[in-house]
Short mmCIF file of C-alpha atoms in Angstrom, two decimals:
data_model
loop_
_atom_site.label_atom_id
_atom_site.label_comp_id
_atom_site.label_asym_id
_atom_site.label_seq_id
_atom_site.Cartn_x
_atom_site.Cartn_y
_atom_site.Cartn_z
CA MET I 694 0.00 0.00 0.00
CA THR I 695 1.43 3.38 -0.92
CA GLU I 696 1.51 6.35 1.44
CA GLN I 697 -1.25 8.02 -0.57
CA GLU I 698 -3.57 5.04 -0.04
CA ILE I 699 -2.69 4.86 3.65
CA TYR I 700 -3.51 8.54 3.97
CA GLN I 701 -6.89 8.08 2.26
CA ARG I 702 -7.70 5.11 4.44
CA LEU I 703 -6.82 7.07 7.59
CA GLN I 704 -8.82 10.04 6.43
CA ALA I 705 -11.87 7.88 5.84
CA ARG I 706 -11.58 6.50 9.37
CA PHE I 707 -10.48 9.58 11.38
CA ASP I 708 -12.03 12.40 9.45
CA ASP I 709 -11.11 15.59 11.31
CA SER I 710 -8.14 14.28 13.23
CA ILE I 711 -6.01 13.90 10.11
CA LEU I 712 -4.62 17.33 9.33
CA GLY I 713 -2.63 16.90 6.19
CA PHE I 714 -0.46 14.93 3.87
CA GLU I 715 2.85 16.01 2.41
CA SER I 716 3.87 13.89 -0.55
CA ASP I 717 6.48 15.87 -2.49
CA ILE I 718 9.34 14.76 -0.22
CA PRO I 719 11.27 11.47 -0.16
CA GLN I 720 9.42 10.17 2.89
CA PRO I 721 5.79 11.32 2.72
CA VAL I 722 4.38 12.55 6.02
CA VAL I 723 0.89 12.26 7.46
CA SER I 724 0.13 14.76 10.20
CA CYS I 725 -2.61 14.51 12.81
CA THR I 726 -3.81 16.13 16.03
CA PRO I 727 -2.17 15.24 19.33
CA GLU I 728 -5.43 14.07 20.93
CA ALA I 729 -6.05 11.34 18.35
CA VAL I 730 -2.61 9.78 18.36
CA GLY I 731 -3.55 6.92 20.68
CA ASP I 732 -6.52 5.81 18.55
CA ILE I 733 -4.67 6.23 15.29
CA ALA I 734 -1.73 4.22 16.56
CA LYS I 735 -3.97 1.39 17.64
CA TYR I 736 -5.76 1.43 14.29
CA LEU I 737 -2.47 1.47 12.36
CA ARG I 738 -1.27 -1.58 14.22
CA ASP I 739 -4.49 -3.61 14.33
CA ASP I 740 -6.01 -2.97 10.90
CA PRO I 741 -5.15 -6.05 8.78
CA ALA I 742 -4.56 -3.99 5.64
CA LEU I 743 -2.05 -1.73 7.43
CA SER I 744 -0.65 -3.81 10.33
CA PHE I 745 2.20 -1.51 11.27
CA ASP I 746 3.77 -3.87 13.74
CA ARG I 747 7.03 -2.01 14.26
CA LEU I 748 7.90 1.46 15.47
CA LEU I 749 11.23 2.25 13.83
CA CYS I 750 11.86 5.58 15.44
CA LEU I 751 10.19 8.04 17.77
CA SER I 752 11.80 11.44 17.77
CA GLY I 753 11.15 15.08 18.52
CA VAL I 754 11.49 18.21 16.41
CA ASP I 755 11.63 21.88 17.32
CA TYR I 756 10.00 24.03 14.64
CA GLU I 757 11.22 27.29 16.17
CA GLY I 758 11.68 29.79 13.33
CA LEU I 759 9.63 27.78 10.84
CA ASP I 760 6.04 28.49 9.84
CA GLU I 761 3.08 26.12 9.63
CA LYS I 762 4.32 24.49 6.43
CA GLY I 763 7.84 24.06 7.71
CA LYS I 764 9.16 26.93 5.59
CA GLY I 765 11.45 29.63 6.91
CA LYS I 766 14.85 29.90 8.49
CA HIS I 767 16.01 27.70 11.33
CA ARG I 768 16.95 29.61 14.40
CA GLU I 769 20.61 29.31 15.26
CA ILE I 770 21.19 27.26 18.36
CA ASN I 771 23.03 28.67 21.32
CA ARG I 772 26.63 27.69 21.95
CA TYR I 773 29.69 28.29 24.09
CA GLU I 774 31.96 31.06 22.82
CA GLU I 775 35.62 30.48 22.07
CA ASP I 776 36.65 31.78 25.48
CA GLY I 777 34.25 29.33 27.07
CA THR I 778 31.57 31.82 28.12
CA VAL I 779 27.83 31.58 27.65
CA ASN I 780 25.54 34.12 26.02
CA PRO I 781 22.18 34.55 27.72
CA VAL I 782 19.11 33.76 25.63
CA GLU I 783 16.96 36.87 25.31
CA ASP I 784 13.86 35.73 23.44
CA PRO I 785 12.17 32.46 24.26
CA GLY I 786 10.96 30.45 21.31
CA THR I 787 7.40 30.47 20.04
CA GLY I 788 7.41 27.78 17.36
CA ASP I 789 5.70 24.43 17.72
CA LEU I 790 7.31 21.24 18.86
CA ALA I 791 6.59 18.00 17.07
CA VAL I 792 6.79 14.27 17.62
CA VAL I 793 7.57 12.12 14.60
CA TYR I 794 6.77 8.41 14.40
CA HIS I 795 8.39 6.23 11.75
CA LEU I 796 6.43 3.02 11.28
CA GLU I 797 7.04 -0.13 9.33
CA SER I 798 5.05 -3.24 8.53
CA PHE I 799 6.86 -6.55 8.34
CA LYS I 800 3.77 -8.09 6.77
CA HIS I 801 3.14 -5.66 3.92
CA HIS I 802 6.59 -4.09 3.63
CA HIS I 803 5.34 -0.53 3.68
CA ARG I 804 6.33 2.41 5.78
CA LEU I 805 4.70 5.51 7.14
CA CYS I 806 5.86 8.69 8.76
CA LEU I 807 3.42 10.25 11.20
CA SER I 808 4.06 13.77 12.43
CA VAL I 809 2.22 15.40 15.32
CA ARG I 810 2.66 19.04 16.25
CA VAL I 811 2.14 20.17 19.81
CA PRO I 812 2.10 23.74 21.13
CA ARG I 813 5.30 24.89 22.83
CA GLU I 814 3.55 26.23 25.93
CA THR I 815 1.67 22.99 26.72
CA PRO I 816 3.52 20.17 24.97
CA LYS I 817 1.28 17.25 25.85
CA ILE I 818 0.50 14.24 23.73
CA ALA I 819 -1.04 10.80 24.26
CA SER I 820 1.42 7.97 24.81
CA VAL I 821 1.61 5.08 22.36
CA GLY I 822 3.61 2.94 24.76
CA HIS I 823 0.77 0.45 25.12
CA VAL I 824 0.62 -0.03 21.33
CA TRP I 825 4.33 -0.45 20.68
CA ILE I 826 6.41 -1.30 23.76
CA THR I 827 9.46 0.28 22.12
CA ALA I 828 7.77 3.64 22.25
CA GLN I 829 8.14 3.85 26.03
CA TYR I 830 11.88 4.40 25.74
CA GLY I 831 11.53 6.67 22.73
CA GLU I 832 9.06 8.77 24.66
CA ARG I 833 11.40 8.98 27.62
CA GLU I 834 14.18 10.15 25.34
CA THR I 835 11.98 12.73 23.65
CA TYR I 836 10.81 13.92 27.05
CA ASP I 837 14.42 14.13 28.16
CA PHE I 838 15.53 16.42 25.34
CA PHE I 839 12.38 18.32 24.32
CA GLY I 840 10.20 18.31 27.42
CA ILE I 841 7.22 16.86 25.61
CA GLU I 842 4.96 15.10 28.09
CA PHE I 843 3.48 11.80 27.00
CA GLU I 844 0.30 11.24 28.97
CA GLY I 845 -0.14 7.59 29.82
CA ASN I 846 3.52 6.59 29.75
CA PRO I 847 4.03 4.50 32.90
CA ASP I 848 7.58 5.67 33.60
CA LEU I 849 8.16 9.14 32.20
CA ARG I 850 11.55 10.11 33.62
CA ARG I 851 14.72 11.47 32.11
CA LEU I 852 16.58 8.76 30.26
CA PHE I 853 20.11 10.01 29.47
CA LEU I 854 20.56 13.20 31.45
CA PRO I 855 20.68 13.24 35.25
CA GLU I 856 17.26 13.40 36.86
CA ASP I 857 17.92 16.80 38.43
CA TRP I 858 18.98 18.38 35.14
CA VAL I 859 17.31 21.72 34.37
CA GLY I 860 15.93 22.52 30.94
CA TRP I 861 15.36 20.76 27.64
CA PRO I 862 18.67 20.76 25.72
CA LEU I 863 17.52 20.13 22.16
CA ARG I 864 15.09 23.04 22.10
CA LYS I 865 16.39 25.92 20.05
CA ASP I 866 16.04 28.41 22.92
CA TYR I 867 17.98 26.27 25.39
CA GLU I 868 20.54 28.26 27.30
CA MET I 869 23.89 26.52 27.72
CA PRO I 870 24.43 25.67 31.39
CA VAL I 871 27.22 27.30 33.38
CA ARG I 872 27.45 24.48 35.87
CA TYR I 873 25.64 21.36 36.98
CA ASN I 874 25.75 21.02 40.77
CA ASP I 875 29.51 21.04 41.52
CA VAL I 876 30.57 20.35 37.95
CA PRO I 877 31.72 23.36 35.90
CA LEU I 878 30.47 23.20 32.32
CA GLU I 879 31.68 26.53 30.95
CA GLY I 880 35.21 27.80 30.56
CA LEU I 881 38.41 26.46 29.14
CA GLY I 882 40.27 23.52 30.53
CA LEU I 883 43.10 24.41 32.87
CA ALA I 884 45.70 23.22 30.35
CA VAL I 885 44.43 25.62 27.73
CA ARG I 886 44.25 28.39 30.29
CA ASP I 887 47.86 27.88 31.40
CA GLU I 888 49.10 28.05 27.86
CA GLN I 889 47.49 31.41 27.12
CA MET K 1083 59.70 -47.80 21.23
CA SER K 1084 62.41 -45.70 22.77
CA GLU K 1085 61.58 -42.52 24.58
CA PRO K 1086 62.40 -39.30 22.73
CA LYS K 1087 65.35 -37.48 24.20
CA GLN K 1088 64.19 -34.61 26.30
CA THR K 1089 66.12 -31.51 27.09
CA GLY K 1090 66.31 -30.87 30.76
CA PRO K 1091 64.74 -27.77 32.25
CA GLU K 1092 68.11 -26.42 33.36
CA VAL K 1093 69.23 -26.13 29.74
CA ALA K 1094 66.37 -23.81 28.93
CA PHE K 1095 67.00 -21.97 32.17
CA ASN K 1096 70.63 -21.41 31.28
CA VAL K 1097 69.74 -20.03 27.91
CA VAL K 1098 67.35 -17.57 29.48
CA GLY K 1099 69.87 -16.77 32.19
CA ASP K 1100 72.58 -15.97 29.66
CA GLN K 1101 70.24 -13.73 27.78
CA ILE K 1102 69.36 -11.90 30.93
CA ALA K 1103 73.06 -11.38 31.65
CA ASP K 1104 73.55 -10.04 28.12
CA ASP K 1105 70.61 -7.67 28.45
CA ARG K 1106 71.81 -6.40 31.80
CA GLU K 1107 73.57 -3.43 30.27
CA GLN K 1108 70.39 -2.30 28.56
CA MET K 1109 68.33 -2.90 31.64
CA LEU K 1110 70.48 -0.37 33.43
CA ASP K 1111 68.68 2.24 31.36
CA PHE K 1112 65.85 1.65 33.74
CA ARG K 1113 67.99 2.81 36.59
CA ILE K 1114 67.28 4.88 39.62
CA ASP K 1115 69.96 7.49 39.08
CA GLU K 1116 73.48 7.90 37.77
CA ASP K 1117 75.22 7.07 41.03
CA LEU K 1118 73.32 3.88 41.43
CA ALA K 1119 74.25 2.82 37.91
CA LYS K 1120 77.92 2.93 38.85
CA VAL K 1121 77.57 0.43 41.67
CA ALA K 1122 74.83 -1.76 40.21
CA THR K 1123 76.33 -4.90 38.68
CA PRO K 1124 74.89 -8.31 37.86
CA ARG K 1125 76.50 -9.76 40.99
CA SER K 1126 74.05 -10.37 43.78
CA ASP K 1127 76.54 -9.96 46.63
CA HIS K 1128 77.06 -6.29 45.93
CA VAL K 1129 75.36 -3.65 47.98
CA ILE K 1130 73.20 -1.02 46.34
CA VAL K 1131 73.22 2.34 48.03
CA ALA K 1132 70.37 4.68 47.23
CA ARG K 1133 68.10 7.14 48.84
CA VAL K 1134 64.93 5.52 50.15
CA GLU K 1135 62.92 8.12 48.28
CA ASP K 1136 64.56 7.15 45.00
CA LEU K 1137 64.05 3.48 45.71
CA PHE K 1138 60.39 4.05 46.41
CA ARG K 1139 60.01 6.11 43.28
CA TRP K 1140 61.69 3.39 41.26
CA ALA K 1141 59.29 0.84 42.69
CA GLN K 1142 56.33 3.07 42.01
CA LEU K 1143 57.21 3.84 38.42
CA SER K 1144 57.99 0.22 37.70
CA SER K 1145 54.61 -1.08 38.79
CA ILE K 1146 51.97 1.48 37.98
CA TRP K 1147 48.60 -0.14 38.41
CA PRO K 1148 45.96 1.55 36.27
CA MET K 1149 42.28 1.44 36.99
CA THR K 1150 40.03 -0.39 34.53
CA PHE K 1151 38.08 2.66 33.59
CA GLY K 1152 36.91 3.56 30.10
CA LEU K 1153 34.56 6.36 29.12
CA ALA K 1154 34.36 6.43 25.33
CA CYS K 1155 36.17 5.50 22.12
CA CYS K 1156 39.57 6.26 23.67
CA ALA K 1157 38.94 3.29 25.93
CA ILE K 1158 39.12 1.03 22.88
CA GLU K 1159 42.63 2.30 22.21
CA MET K 1160 43.48 1.90 25.87
CA MET K 1161 42.29 -1.72 25.74
CA SER K 1162 44.39 -2.20 22.64
CA ALA K 1163 47.40 -0.75 24.45
CA ALA K 1164 46.83 -3.19 27.28
CA GLY K 1165 46.36 -6.12 24.93
CA THR K 1166 48.92 -8.47 23.44
CA ARG K 1167 49.98 -6.38 20.45
CA TYR K 1168 51.14 -3.31 22.37
CA ASP K 1169 51.35 -4.93 25.80
CA MET K 1170 51.42 -2.20 28.41
CA ASP K 1171 52.63 -4.85 30.85
CA ARG K 1172 56.13 -4.46 29.39
CA PHE K 1173 56.35 -1.18 31.28
CA GLY K 1174 54.91 -2.56 34.48
CA ALA K 1175 51.51 -0.99 33.96
CA GLY K 1176 49.55 -4.05 32.91
CA ALA K 1177 47.82 -4.87 36.16
CA MET K 1178 44.45 -3.28 35.49
CA ARG K 1179 42.55 -3.14 38.74
CA GLY K 1180 38.80 -3.30 39.00
CA THR K 1181 38.67 -1.10 42.06
CA PRO K 1182 40.12 2.36 42.69
CA ARG K 1183 41.38 1.27 46.09
CA GLN K 1184 44.05 -0.91 44.48
CA ALA K 1185 44.94 1.44 41.64
CA ASP K 1186 47.37 4.33 41.50
CA LEU K 1187 46.83 5.55 37.94
CA MET K 1188 43.57 6.78 36.48
CA ILE K 1189 43.55 6.96 32.68
CA VAL K 1190 40.62 9.22 31.83
CA SER K 1191 39.96 7.77 28.41
CA GLY K 1192 37.07 9.59 26.82
CA THR K 1193 34.44 12.31 27.06
CA VAL K 1194 33.81 13.53 30.58
CA THR K 1195 30.11 14.27 30.78
CA ALA K 1196 28.54 16.20 33.62
CA LYS K 1197 26.89 13.01 34.81
CA MET K 1198 30.20 11.13 34.86
CA ALA K 1199 32.32 13.96 36.27
CA THR K 1200 30.97 13.53 39.79
CA ARG K 1201 31.76 9.81 39.59
CA ILE K 1202 35.27 10.53 38.35
CA LYS K 1203 35.85 12.83 41.32
CA ARG K 1204 34.60 10.17 43.68
CA LEU K 1205 36.75 7.45 42.11
CA TYR K 1206 39.78 9.72 42.29
CA ASP K 1207 39.14 10.39 45.97
CA GLN K 1208 38.90 6.67 46.61
CA MET K 1209 42.35 5.98 45.17
CA PRO K 1210 45.17 5.72 47.74
CA ASP K 1211 48.11 8.11 47.58
CA PRO K 1212 50.36 8.41 45.65
CA LYS K 1213 48.10 8.62 42.63
CA TRP K 1214 48.38 9.95 39.11
CA VAL K 1215 46.00 10.90 36.33
CA ILE K 1216 46.48 10.71 32.56
CA ALA K 1217 44.03 12.73 30.47
CA MET K 1218 43.72 10.73 27.27
CA GLY K 1219 42.31 12.26 24.09
CA SER K 1220 40.96 15.64 23.08
CA CYS K 1221 37.75 15.33 25.11
CA ALA K 1222 39.50 14.68 28.40
CA ILE K 1223 42.04 17.42 27.70
CA GLY K 1224 39.68 20.26 26.79
CA GLY K 1225 36.25 19.13 25.63
CA GLY K 1226 37.42 18.29 22.13
CA PRO K 1227 34.69 18.28 19.48
CA TYR K 1228 32.08 18.95 22.17
CA PHE K 1229 33.53 22.31 23.10
CA LYS K 1230 31.04 24.58 21.31
CA TYR K 1231 27.76 22.70 21.56
CA GLY K 1232 28.43 20.20 24.32
CA TYR K 1233 26.04 21.37 27.02
CA HIS K 1234 26.77 18.15 28.93
CA VAL K 1235 30.58 17.96 28.60
CA VAL K 1236 33.15 19.19 31.10
CA LYS K 1237 35.73 21.20 29.16
CA GLY K 1238 38.70 19.24 30.35
CA VAL K 1239 38.94 16.72 33.15
CA ASP K 1240 41.49 18.99 34.84
CA MET K 1241 38.55 21.07 36.00
CA MET K 1242 37.65 18.12 38.23
CA VAL K 1243 40.88 16.31 39.15
CA PRO K 1244 44.58 17.27 38.86
CA VAL K 1245 46.14 15.86 35.68
CA ASP K 1246 49.77 14.74 35.39
CA VAL K 1247 50.12 13.87 31.72
CA TYR K 1248 48.06 14.96 28.72
CA VAL K 1249 47.95 12.52 25.81
CA PRO K 1250 46.63 14.27 22.69
CA GLY K 1251 44.80 12.61 19.84
CA CYS K 1252 41.29 11.79 18.79
CA PRO K 1253 41.62 9.04 19.79
CA PRO K 1254 45.37 8.65 20.48
CA ARG K 1255 46.93 5.50 19.12
CA PRO K 1256 48.25 2.99 21.65
CA GLU K 1257 51.82 4.08 20.96
CA VAL K 1258 50.94 7.58 22.10
CA LEU K 1259 49.38 6.27 25.27
CA LEU K 1260 52.50 4.22 25.94
CA ASP K 1261 54.57 7.35 25.39
CA GLY K 1262 52.35 9.20 27.84
CA LEU K 1263 52.90 6.39 30.31
CA MET K 1264 56.66 6.77 29.95
CA ARG K 1265 56.40 10.53 30.45
CA LEU K 1266 54.51 9.75 33.65
CA GLN K 1267 57.33 7.43 34.67
CA ASP K 1268 59.75 10.28 34.02
CA LYS K 1269 57.67 12.48 36.25
CA ILE K 1270 57.61 9.92 39.03
CA ARG K 1271 61.36 9.47 38.62
CA GLY K 1272 61.73 13.13 39.39
CA LYS K 1273 62.62 14.50 35.99
CA ARG K 1274 61.20 17.94 35.51
CA GLY K 1275 60.74 19.52 32.13
CA LYS K 1276 58.46 21.77 30.22
CA TRP K 1277 57.24 20.97 26.80
CA ARG K 1278 58.03 23.84 24.51
CA LYS K 1279 55.52 24.56 21.84
CA PRO K 1280 57.19 24.64 18.42
CA LYS K 1281 56.69 27.81 16.40
CA TRP K 1282 54.88 26.06 13.60
CA VAL K 1283 52.02 25.08 15.92
CA ASP K 1284 50.74 28.63 16.26
CA GLU K 1285 51.35 29.31 12.58
CA TYR K 1286 49.35 26.24 11.70
CA ILE K 1287 46.55 27.07 14.10
CA ASN K 1288 46.22 30.56 12.58
CA THR K 1289 45.65 29.06 9.14
CA ILE K 1290 42.61 27.08 10.31
CA PRO K 1291 39.43 28.87 9.20
CA ARG K 1292 37.03 29.51 12.08
#
């Protein structure tokens, strides 16, 4: 089944929840509303004609600087300067965040990319951890780096960063930390400093 | 059927013993100091006179016990250096210990993340004195490729623990680590020296586009 047919089938089933279909890119994308993700995921897995039995990848995107259609200029991410100092971030971002699901069917050998945009102020989305077990870790990772909350995930904690870490590092408006508890994160190493 | 003629163990022993006697001159390179070299001979009934401090240093540098402690890709090179091909044990540093309480060298081999830095500090504090630290690779020296965008990387492990020897490379080959080990042995032996930066280094750095 091609992506176009999958999109039509989804649209027939979830009329208003399916927001759009972008087909002029190498991996066509179906987008939907965050409320309907749980139902759509269950349908994608259980429908015999679709049977997406594998979640390849669950990732997050920050659309800061881009408009509704994904057009525009990416905002430059913050960084440490050459002398090791940090510039404060003046304007917080306003663009949407998104969760992207890459699905695959072992049975029919077709793939689908599902994209869900969530507002930056209240980034909440239904968990699909009960549909694909793999998603529970992907959701923890996405929560770790983007701060998107997956409602229904049984164990939504930080995965890679320490649990008392502040902020969501992969957001475009993330301010580089000066220190983490007793650990200095800015500045040059002492060897470099001695040499100068 | 007659038994095959076997060479006795003492024959093999003698061969090895002769070779040791022949190599004795070269082994003196591994000496404590110049004065000691004058009195040290292969004879066992001679008396060696040395300062206790020098003797202790010689013992320390001849049996550095590193901690089994790898952080990233540099650890692969460190394992290679400890393996059969490069054999760090030749220099007395092959006894990798699984606990910091038995180790006296910490080879920080890899990226020091903020999460790991607190553990590194704790492991260093658990090591008994005297103890040494080798910062291996660009990341451990100064953040390396994570310097600009690494929100989670400590820009040099010397911000956390004192470092004795810096081993550059990304990752350094095992030969470089072995060289760093020998520079550490020099340091323990009491040799002091400052590495002078060649002129071409700055000239080369200025040609790199930023």
